[in-house]
Structure formats: structure tokens, C-alpha cells
Coordinates of C-alpha atoms in Angstrom, one line a residue:
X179 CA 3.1 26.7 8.8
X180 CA 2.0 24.4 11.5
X181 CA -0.7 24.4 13.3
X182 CA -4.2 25.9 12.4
X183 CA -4.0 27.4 9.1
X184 CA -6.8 30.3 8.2
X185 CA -7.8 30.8 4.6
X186 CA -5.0 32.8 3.5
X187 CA -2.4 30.5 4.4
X188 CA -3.4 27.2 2.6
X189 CA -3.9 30.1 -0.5
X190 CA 0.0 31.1 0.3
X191 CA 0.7 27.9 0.4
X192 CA -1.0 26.4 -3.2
X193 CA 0.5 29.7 -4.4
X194 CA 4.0 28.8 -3.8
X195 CA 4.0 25.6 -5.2
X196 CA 2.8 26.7 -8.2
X197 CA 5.2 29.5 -9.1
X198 CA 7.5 27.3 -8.1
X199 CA 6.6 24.2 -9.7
X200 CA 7.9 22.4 -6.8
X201 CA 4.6 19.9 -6.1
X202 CA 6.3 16.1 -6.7
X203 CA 2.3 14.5 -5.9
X204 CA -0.8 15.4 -4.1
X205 CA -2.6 12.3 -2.5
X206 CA -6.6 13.4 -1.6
X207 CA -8.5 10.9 0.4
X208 CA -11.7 10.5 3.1
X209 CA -14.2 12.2 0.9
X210 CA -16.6 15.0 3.5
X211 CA -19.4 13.4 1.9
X212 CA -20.9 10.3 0.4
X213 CA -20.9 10.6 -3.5
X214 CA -20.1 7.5 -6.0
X215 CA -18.8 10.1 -8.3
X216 CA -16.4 11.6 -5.2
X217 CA -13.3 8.7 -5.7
X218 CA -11.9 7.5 -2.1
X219 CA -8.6 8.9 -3.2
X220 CA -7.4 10.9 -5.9
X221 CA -3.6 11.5 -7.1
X222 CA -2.3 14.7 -9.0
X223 CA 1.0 14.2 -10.3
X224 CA 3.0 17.3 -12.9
X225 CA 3.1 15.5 -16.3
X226 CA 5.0 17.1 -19.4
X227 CA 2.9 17.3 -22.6
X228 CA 4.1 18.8 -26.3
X229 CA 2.2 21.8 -25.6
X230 CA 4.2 22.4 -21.9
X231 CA 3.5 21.3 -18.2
X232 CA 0.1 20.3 -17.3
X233 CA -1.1 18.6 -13.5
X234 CA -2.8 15.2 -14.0
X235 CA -5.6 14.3 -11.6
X236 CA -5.9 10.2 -11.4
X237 CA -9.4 9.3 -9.9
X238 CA -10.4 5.4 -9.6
X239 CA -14.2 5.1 -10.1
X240 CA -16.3 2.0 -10.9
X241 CA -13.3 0.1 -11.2
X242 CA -12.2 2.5 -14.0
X243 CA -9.3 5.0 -13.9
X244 CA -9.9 8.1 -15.1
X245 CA -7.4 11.6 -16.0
X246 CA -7.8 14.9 -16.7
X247 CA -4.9 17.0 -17.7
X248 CA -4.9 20.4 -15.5
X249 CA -3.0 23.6 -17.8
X250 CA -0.3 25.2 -15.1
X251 CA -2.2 28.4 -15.1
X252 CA -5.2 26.8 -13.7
X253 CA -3.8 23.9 -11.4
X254 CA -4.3 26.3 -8.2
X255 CA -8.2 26.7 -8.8
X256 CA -8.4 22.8 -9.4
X257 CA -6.3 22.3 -6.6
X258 CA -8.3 24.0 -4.1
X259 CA -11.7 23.3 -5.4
X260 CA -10.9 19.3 -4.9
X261 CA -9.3 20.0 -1.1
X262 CA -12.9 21.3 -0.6
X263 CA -14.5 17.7 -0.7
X264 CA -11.7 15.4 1.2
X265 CA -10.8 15.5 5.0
X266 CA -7.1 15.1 4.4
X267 CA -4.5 15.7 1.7
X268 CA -0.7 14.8 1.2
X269 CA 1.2 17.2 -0.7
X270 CA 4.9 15.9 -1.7
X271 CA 7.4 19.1 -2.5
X272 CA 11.0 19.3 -3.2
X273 CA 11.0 20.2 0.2
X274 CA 8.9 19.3 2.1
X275 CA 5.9 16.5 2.9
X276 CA 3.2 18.7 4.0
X277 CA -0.7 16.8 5.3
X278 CA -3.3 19.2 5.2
X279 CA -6.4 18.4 7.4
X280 CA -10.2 19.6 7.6
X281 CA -12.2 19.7 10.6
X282 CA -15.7 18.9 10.7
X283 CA -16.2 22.7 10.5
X284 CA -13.9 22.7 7.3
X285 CA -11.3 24.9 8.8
X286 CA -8.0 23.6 7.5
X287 CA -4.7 22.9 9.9
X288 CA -1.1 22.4 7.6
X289 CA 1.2 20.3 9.3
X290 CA 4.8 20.4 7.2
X291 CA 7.5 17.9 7.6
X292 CA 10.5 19.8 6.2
X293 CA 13.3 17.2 4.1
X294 CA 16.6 16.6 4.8
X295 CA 17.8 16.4 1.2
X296 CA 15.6 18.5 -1.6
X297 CA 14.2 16.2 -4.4
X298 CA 13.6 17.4 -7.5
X299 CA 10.1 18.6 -8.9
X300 CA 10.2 17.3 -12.7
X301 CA 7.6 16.5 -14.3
X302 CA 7.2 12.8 -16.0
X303 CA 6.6 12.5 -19.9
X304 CA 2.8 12.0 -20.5
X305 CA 3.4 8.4 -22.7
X306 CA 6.0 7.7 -20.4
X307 CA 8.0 4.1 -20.6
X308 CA 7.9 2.1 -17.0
X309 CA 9.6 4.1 -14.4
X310 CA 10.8 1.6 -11.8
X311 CA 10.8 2.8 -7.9
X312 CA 14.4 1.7 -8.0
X313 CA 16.2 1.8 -11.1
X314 CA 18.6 0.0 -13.1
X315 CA 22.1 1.6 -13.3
X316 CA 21.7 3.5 -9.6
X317 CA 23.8 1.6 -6.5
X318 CA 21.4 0.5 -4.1
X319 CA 23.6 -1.2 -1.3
X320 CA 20.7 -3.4 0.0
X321 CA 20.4 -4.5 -3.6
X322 CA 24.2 -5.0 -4.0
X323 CA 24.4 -6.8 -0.7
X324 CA 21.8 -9.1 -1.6
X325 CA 23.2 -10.3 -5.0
X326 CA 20.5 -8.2 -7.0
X327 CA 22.2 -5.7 -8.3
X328 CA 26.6 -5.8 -9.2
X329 CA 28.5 -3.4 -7.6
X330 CA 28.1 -0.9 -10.1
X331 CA 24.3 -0.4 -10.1
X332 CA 23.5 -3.1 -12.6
X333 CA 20.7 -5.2 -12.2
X334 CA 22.1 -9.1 -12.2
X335 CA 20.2 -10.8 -15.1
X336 CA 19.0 -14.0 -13.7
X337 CA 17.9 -11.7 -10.7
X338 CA 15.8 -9.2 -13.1
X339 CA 12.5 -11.1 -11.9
X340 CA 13.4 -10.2 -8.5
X341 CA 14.3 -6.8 -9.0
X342 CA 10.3 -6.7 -11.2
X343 CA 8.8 -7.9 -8.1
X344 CA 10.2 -5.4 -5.2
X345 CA 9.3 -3.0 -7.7
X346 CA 6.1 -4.3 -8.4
X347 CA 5.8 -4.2 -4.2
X348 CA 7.0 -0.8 -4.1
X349 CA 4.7 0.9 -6.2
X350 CA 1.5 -0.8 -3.8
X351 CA 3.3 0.4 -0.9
X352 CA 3.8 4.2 -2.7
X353 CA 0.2 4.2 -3.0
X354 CA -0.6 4.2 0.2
X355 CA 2.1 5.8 1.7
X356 CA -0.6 8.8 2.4
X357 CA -2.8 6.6 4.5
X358 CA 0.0 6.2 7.3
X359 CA -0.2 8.0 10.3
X360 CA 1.8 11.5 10.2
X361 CA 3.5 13.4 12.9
X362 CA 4.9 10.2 15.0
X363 CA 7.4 7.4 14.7
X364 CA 5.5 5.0 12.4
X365 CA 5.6 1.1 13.7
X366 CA 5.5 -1.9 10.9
X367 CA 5.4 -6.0 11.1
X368 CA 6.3 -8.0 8.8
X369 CA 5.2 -11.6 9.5
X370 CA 7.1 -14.4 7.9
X371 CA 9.7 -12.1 6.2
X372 CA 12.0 -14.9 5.0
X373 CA 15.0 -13.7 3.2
X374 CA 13.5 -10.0 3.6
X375 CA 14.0 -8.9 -0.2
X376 CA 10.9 -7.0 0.3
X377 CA 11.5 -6.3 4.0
X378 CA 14.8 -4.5 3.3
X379 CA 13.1 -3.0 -0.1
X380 CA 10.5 -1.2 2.2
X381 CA 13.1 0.1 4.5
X382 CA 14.6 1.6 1.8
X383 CA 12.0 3.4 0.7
X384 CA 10.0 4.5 3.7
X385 CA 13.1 5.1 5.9
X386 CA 16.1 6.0 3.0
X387 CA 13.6 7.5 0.1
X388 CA 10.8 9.5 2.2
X389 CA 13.0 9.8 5.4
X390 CA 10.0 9.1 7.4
X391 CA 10.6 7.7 11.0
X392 CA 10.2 4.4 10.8
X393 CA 10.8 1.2 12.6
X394 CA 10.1 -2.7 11.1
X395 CA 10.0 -5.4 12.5
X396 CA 11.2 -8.6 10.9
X397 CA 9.7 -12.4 12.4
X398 CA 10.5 -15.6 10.8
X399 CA 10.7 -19.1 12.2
X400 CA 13.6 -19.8 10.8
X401 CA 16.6 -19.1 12.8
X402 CA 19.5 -18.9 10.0
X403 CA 17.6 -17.2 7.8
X404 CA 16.8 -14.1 10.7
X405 CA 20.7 -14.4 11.4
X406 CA 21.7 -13.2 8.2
X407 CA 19.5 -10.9 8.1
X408 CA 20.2 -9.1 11.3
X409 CA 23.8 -8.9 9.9
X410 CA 23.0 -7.2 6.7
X411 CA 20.8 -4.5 8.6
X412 CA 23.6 -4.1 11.1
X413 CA 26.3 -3.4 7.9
X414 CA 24.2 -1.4 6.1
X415 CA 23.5 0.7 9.4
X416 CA 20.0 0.4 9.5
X417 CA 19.5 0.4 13.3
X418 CA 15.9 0.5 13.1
X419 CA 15.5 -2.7 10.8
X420 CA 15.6 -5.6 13.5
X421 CA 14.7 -9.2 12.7
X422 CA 13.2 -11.5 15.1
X423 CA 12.3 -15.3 15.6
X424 CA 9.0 -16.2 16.1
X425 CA 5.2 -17.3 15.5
X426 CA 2.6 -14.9 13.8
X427 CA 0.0 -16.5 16.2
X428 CA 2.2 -15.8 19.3
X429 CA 3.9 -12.4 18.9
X430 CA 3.0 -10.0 21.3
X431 CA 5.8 -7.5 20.5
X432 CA 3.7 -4.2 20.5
X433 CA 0.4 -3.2 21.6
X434 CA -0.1 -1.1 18.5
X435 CA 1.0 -1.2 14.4
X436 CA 1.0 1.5 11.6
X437 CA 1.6 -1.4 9.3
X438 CA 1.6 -5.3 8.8
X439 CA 2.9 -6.8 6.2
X440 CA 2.8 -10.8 5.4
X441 CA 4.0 -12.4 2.5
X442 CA 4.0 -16.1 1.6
X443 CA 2.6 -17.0 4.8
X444 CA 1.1 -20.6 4.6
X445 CA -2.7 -21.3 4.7
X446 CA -3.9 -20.1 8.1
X447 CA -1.4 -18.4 9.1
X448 CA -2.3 -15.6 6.6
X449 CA -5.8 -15.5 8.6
X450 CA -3.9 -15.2 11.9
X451 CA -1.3 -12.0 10.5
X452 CA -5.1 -10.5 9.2
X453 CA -6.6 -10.9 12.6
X454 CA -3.3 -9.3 14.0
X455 CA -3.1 -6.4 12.3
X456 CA -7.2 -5.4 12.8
X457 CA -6.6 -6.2 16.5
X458 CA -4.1 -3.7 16.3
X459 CA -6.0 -1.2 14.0
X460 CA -3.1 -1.2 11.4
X461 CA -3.5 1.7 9.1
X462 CA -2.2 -0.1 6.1
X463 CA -2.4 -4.0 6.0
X464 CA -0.4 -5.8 2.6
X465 CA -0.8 -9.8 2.2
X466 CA 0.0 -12.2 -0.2
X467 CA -1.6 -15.6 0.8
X468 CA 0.4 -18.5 0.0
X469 CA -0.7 -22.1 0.2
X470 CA -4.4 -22.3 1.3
X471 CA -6.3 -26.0 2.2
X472 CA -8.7 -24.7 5.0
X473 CA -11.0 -23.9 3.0
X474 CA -10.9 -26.6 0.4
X475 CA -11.5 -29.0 2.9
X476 CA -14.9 -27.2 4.2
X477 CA -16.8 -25.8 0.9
X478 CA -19.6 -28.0 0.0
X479 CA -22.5 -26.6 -2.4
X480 CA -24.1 -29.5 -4.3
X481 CA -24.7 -26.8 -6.8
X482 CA -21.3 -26.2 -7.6
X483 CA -20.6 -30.3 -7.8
X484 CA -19.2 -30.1 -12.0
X485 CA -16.6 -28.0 -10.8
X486 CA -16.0 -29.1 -7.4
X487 CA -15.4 -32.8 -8.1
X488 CA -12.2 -31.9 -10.1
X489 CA -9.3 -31.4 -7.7
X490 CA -7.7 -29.2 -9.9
X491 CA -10.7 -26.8 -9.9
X492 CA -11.4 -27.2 -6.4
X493 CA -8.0 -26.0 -5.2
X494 CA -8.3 -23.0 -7.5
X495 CA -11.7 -22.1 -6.8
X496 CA -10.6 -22.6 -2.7
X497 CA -8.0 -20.6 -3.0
X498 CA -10.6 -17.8 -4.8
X499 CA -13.1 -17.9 -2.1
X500 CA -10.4 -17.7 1.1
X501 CA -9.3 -14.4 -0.4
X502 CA -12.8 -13.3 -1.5
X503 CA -13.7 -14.1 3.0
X504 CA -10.6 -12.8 3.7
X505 CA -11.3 -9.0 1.3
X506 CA -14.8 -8.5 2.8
X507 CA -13.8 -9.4 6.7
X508 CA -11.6 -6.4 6.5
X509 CA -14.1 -4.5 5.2
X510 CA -16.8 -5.0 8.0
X511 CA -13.9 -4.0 10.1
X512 CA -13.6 -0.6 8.3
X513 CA -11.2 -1.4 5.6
X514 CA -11.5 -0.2 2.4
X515 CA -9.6 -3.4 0.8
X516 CA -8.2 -4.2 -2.8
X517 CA -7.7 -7.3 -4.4
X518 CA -4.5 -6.7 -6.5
X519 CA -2.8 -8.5 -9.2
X520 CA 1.3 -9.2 -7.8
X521 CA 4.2 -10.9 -9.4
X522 CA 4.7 -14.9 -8.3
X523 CA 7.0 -15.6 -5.5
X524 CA 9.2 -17.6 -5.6
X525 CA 7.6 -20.1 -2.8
X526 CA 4.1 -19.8 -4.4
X527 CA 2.8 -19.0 -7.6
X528 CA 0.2 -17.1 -6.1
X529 CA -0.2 -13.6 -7.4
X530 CA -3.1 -12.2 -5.6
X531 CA -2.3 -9.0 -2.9
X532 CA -4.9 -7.8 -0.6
X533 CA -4.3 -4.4 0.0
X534 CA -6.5 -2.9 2.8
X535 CA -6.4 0.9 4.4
X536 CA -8.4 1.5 7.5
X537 CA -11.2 4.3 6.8
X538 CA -13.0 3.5 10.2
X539 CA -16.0 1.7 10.2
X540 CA -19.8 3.0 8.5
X541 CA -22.9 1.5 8.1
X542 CA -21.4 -2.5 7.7
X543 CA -25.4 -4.2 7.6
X544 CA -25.3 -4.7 4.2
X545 CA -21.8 -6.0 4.1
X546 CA -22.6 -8.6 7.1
X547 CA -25.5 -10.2 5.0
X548 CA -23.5 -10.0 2.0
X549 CA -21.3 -11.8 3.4
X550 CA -23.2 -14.0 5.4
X551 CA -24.9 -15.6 2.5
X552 CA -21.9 -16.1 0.6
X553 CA -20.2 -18.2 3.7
X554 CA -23.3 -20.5 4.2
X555 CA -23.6 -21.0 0.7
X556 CA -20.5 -22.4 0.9
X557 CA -21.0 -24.4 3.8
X558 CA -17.6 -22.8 5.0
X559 CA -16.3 -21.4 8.6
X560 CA -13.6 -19.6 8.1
X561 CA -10.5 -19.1 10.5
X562 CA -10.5 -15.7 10.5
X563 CA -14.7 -15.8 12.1
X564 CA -13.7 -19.2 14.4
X565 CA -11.0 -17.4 16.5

């Protein structure tokens, strides 16, 4: 099925998947047009209802989320009608992951990367309760080895936070698993990994889960804490996990990343992973910011003086506006970003994840003035503009 596909195949193809109700998720994204009622992605997922299996399609628009429940016997048509407005589609089989692609003459080219191990197509319950990524009860050795989770599968009590949170990360990284580059060995950073909960948690499920080549890269400053966790990844056997110590600022390991992750990383050094990753035109880019004074420092608006003079509101309100300049500097350099709500770390109560997925860059003139006034409103020059 590689290679350029004519009509008929990417009909033999939606055909097959319906008969046999082997489609796991389709992920649609780059719309062929402009249209705010076209979503930037859209997600169609086999859902179990009383009256017997139906396709839901998810579409974010306006800030909304919106589903309509496809009937089995009509999933093809839908399916093929919406391929007809997006450049590129991920469909997830028991399989096989298979990208379909559009040319600017619409032509469509199917590239399938056949799966080791078969998963299993089954549909979810429609009022579903919370489905973890990783679930209580099933033996996870990073988990085990890591005191989440007792040898027998069970999640630890005082850890069940923890085991919330990777989750929680999981799911943000799911959704944007179809933005990653296909067809190659895909590269990912994480800056300031720490203890590498979440480090090892996305190995797991990039690598283990989705068997996609994959290599991270693990940097911390802190020397013990990369020790012991370059011995875990060597007992678990995952010889392309390797940790590494060093500065965000100075690391000059690759010339090009498929993803950057940074979590916790103090005040600046947030700006400097950001700055990074567009450098190396990341596809995917996940932060949380930790501490951030930079800013708080700077902003002065005479107009905002009854909240500014209160400390308390100041740092809050800082902390608002570095992520707010932080959001729309990836968009002028073609990211299409999110501003997430996360679960507190446990070195920052700070529950904010920008989530940004490179979609080239368009027309960014509005976007600079946007942005423009907002910084010299707040009398503010930010890092991430300065460097």
C-alpha cells in the first residue's frame, strides 16, 4: 500500500477497516483551506452506544468541543468526505499505523507502518468512566522500578498523585502523537528531566505502546540524579533512553529535534528550552514553566498600579503574562500553541502546559502587532525577543 495511492486504493482501504471494524482512531489535521468552521484537527474514535457501534468525530472549534455520533453503515462516506478537506490523516488499526497524505493536486499517497503485536479494535462505552493511558492493576516495570506501582500492578497509594499526573502527561502527548514526523527515527529532548517520571512514562508509550522508533534524550544538571537514571534505562533495556548532564543554554547535542520537552525548568531557562526547540523546528514542543521573576521585575503599566502594588498579585499576574509572551512567540514562529490546564509538580505548583505543534508559518502581521502592543504595554522585554 505504499507509495502513491489512486482512488481505488484509499476506497479498498476505508473499506477494509470498516468490515473489519479494525480502526482504533483517526487523527485529521492541516485543513486544504481556510475555514473557521474547518477545525485544525479532528479525532474519530469507535464508541459503543445502546443501539450498537457508532464512530464519533471530536472537532475543537471556538474553544468548544463538539461530537457527532457516525452509525457503522455510514462511517466510510463520512470518512472519506472529511479526508477530502485535510492534507494528512493518521489512521490507527489493529495492525497497522497507516498516514495518508494529499498533494496540492489532492492525489492521495498511503504510507502503512505494519505492528509488531496486533492491538485490539474495541470500541469505548459512550459515558465512559476515566480510562487512564496506563492503568491500575497492569505491571508496568518502569512504574514498579520507580516505586509507583508494587510488583503486582498496583498503584502505591501515597504515589496515586504521581501516577494522575504521568497520566494526565500522557494523554497531551497522545494528542499529538499524529503531528510527529512519520517514516524516520523520531529524535526528542527533554530539558531538565529530573527524576524522569515523565521521561521514562514517554518512552513507554512512544517506544513500548506505539513501537515507533524513537530515541530521548535525558539532560539535567544534577549528576546523581542522571546516574540513577542511566541505570534504570540500562535494566529495563531501553538502549535508546540515555541521560545526560548538562545546561539547556549550552547543549549542542543534535542539529535537529522531532520533540522538546521541559518540565519545571526555572524562570528563564524555560525561554531558553523554547528558543531551542524553534531553532531546531521541533514538530511538537511540551513545557511546563516553573518559577518565573523575569518578568515581574520588568512590567510597569501605571494603569494596572491596584493590582500591581500587591506582591501577591504581581507574581501571579507575572507569571500570566510570561506564559501569555511565551504562547504567542511560538505562534509568529508557525506554532499553533495551547495553553493547557496540568496537574502540580511536585517542585512548583504551577499547572499551566504550553503545548505547541509546528503548522509552518502564514500571514503572522497581525500576530506581530498583537503582540507588540501587549509587550509595550507592559513595558516588558522578554528573554525569549532579547537573545
Amino acid at each position: 500500500m505504499n507509495g502513491k495511492a489512486q482512488p481505488r486504493e484509499w476506497l479498498s482501504f476505508l473499506d477494509e477497516i470498516v468490515s473489519e471494524s479494525s480502526l482504533i482512531q483517526a487523527s485529521f489535521s492541516s485543513p486544504r483551506r481556510k475555514d473557521e468552521e474547518i477545525p485544525k484537527k479532528l479525532t474519530v474514535r469507535p464508541v459503543k452506544l445502546k443501539t450498537g457501534l457508532f464512530y464519533q468525530f471530536e472537532r475543537h472549534l471556538h474553544n468548544k468541543a463538539f461530537h457527532d455520533n457516525v452509525a457503522a453503515d455510514r462511517v466510510r462516506e463520512q470518512l472519506q468526505t472529511t479526508m477530502e478537506q485535510y492534507k494528512q490523516a493518521l489512521f490507527k488499526t489493529s495492525s497497522a499505523d497507516v498516514q495518508i497524505l494529499a498533494n496540492k493536486k489532492g492525489e492521495l499517497s498511503l504510507i502503512t507502518h505494519s505492528r509488531t503485536t496486533k492491538r485490539e479494535a474495541a470500541p469505548q462505552e459512550h459515558n465512559r468512566t476515566k480510562s487512564y493511558v496506563l492503568q491500575d492493576g497492569e505491571r508496568i516495570p518502569f512504574l514498579i522500578s520507580l516505586g509507583v506501582m508494587t510488583s503486582e500492578g498496583r498503584v502505591v497509594k501515597a504515589k496515586y498523585d504521581k501516577f494522575r499526573q504521568i497520566n494526565r502527561f500522557l494523554e497531551m502527548v497522545s494528542d499529538v502523537i499524529a503531528d510527529l514526523p512519520r517514516g524516520k527515527p523520531l529524535t526528542i529532548v527533554d530539558f531538565g528531566c529530573g527524576k524522569s517520571y515523565l521521561t521514562f512514562a514517554l518512552y513507554h508509550l512512544l517506544a513500548i505502546k506505539e513501537e515507533l522508533p524513537v530515541r530521548i534524550i535525558g539532560l539535567d544538571l544534577k549528576k546523581d540524579v542522571i546516574e540513577t537514571c542511566s541505570k534504570l534505562a540500562e535494566e529495563l533495556k531501553w538502549d535508546n533512553l540515555t541521560f545526560m548532564v548538562g545546561d539547556i543554554s549550552d547543549y549542542e547535542g543534535h542539529s535537529s529535534v522531532d520533540m522538546v520537552v521541559t518540565l519545571h525548568a526555572c524562570d528563564t531557562a524555560t525561554d531558553a528550552a523554547l528558543l531551542k526547540a524553534i531553532g531546531w523546528g521541533a514538530s511538537v514542543i511540551l513545557s511546563v514553566p516553573c518559577c518565573q521573576h523575569e518578568l515581574f521585575r520588568q512590567i510597569s503599566q501605571p494603569v494596572l498600579k491596584p493590582l500591581l502594588k500587591h506582591g501577591l498579585l504581581k507574581e501571579r499576574f507575572s507569571a500570566l503574562v510570561t506564559d501569555a509572551v511565551r504562547a504567542n512567540l511560538l505562534e509568529i514562529a508557525g506554532y499553533r500553541t495551547q495553553l493547557l490546564e496540568f496537574i502540580d509538580l511536585e517542585h512548583t505548583p504551577k499547572n499551566i502546559l504550553i503545548r505547541a505543534v509546528k503548522v509552518g508559518k502564514t500571514d503572522v502581521a497581525e500576530l506581530e502587532r498583537e503582540y507588540a502592543q501587549f509587550r509595550d504595554f507592559m513595558g516588558i522585554k522578554p528573554f525569549m525577543e532579547k537573545q
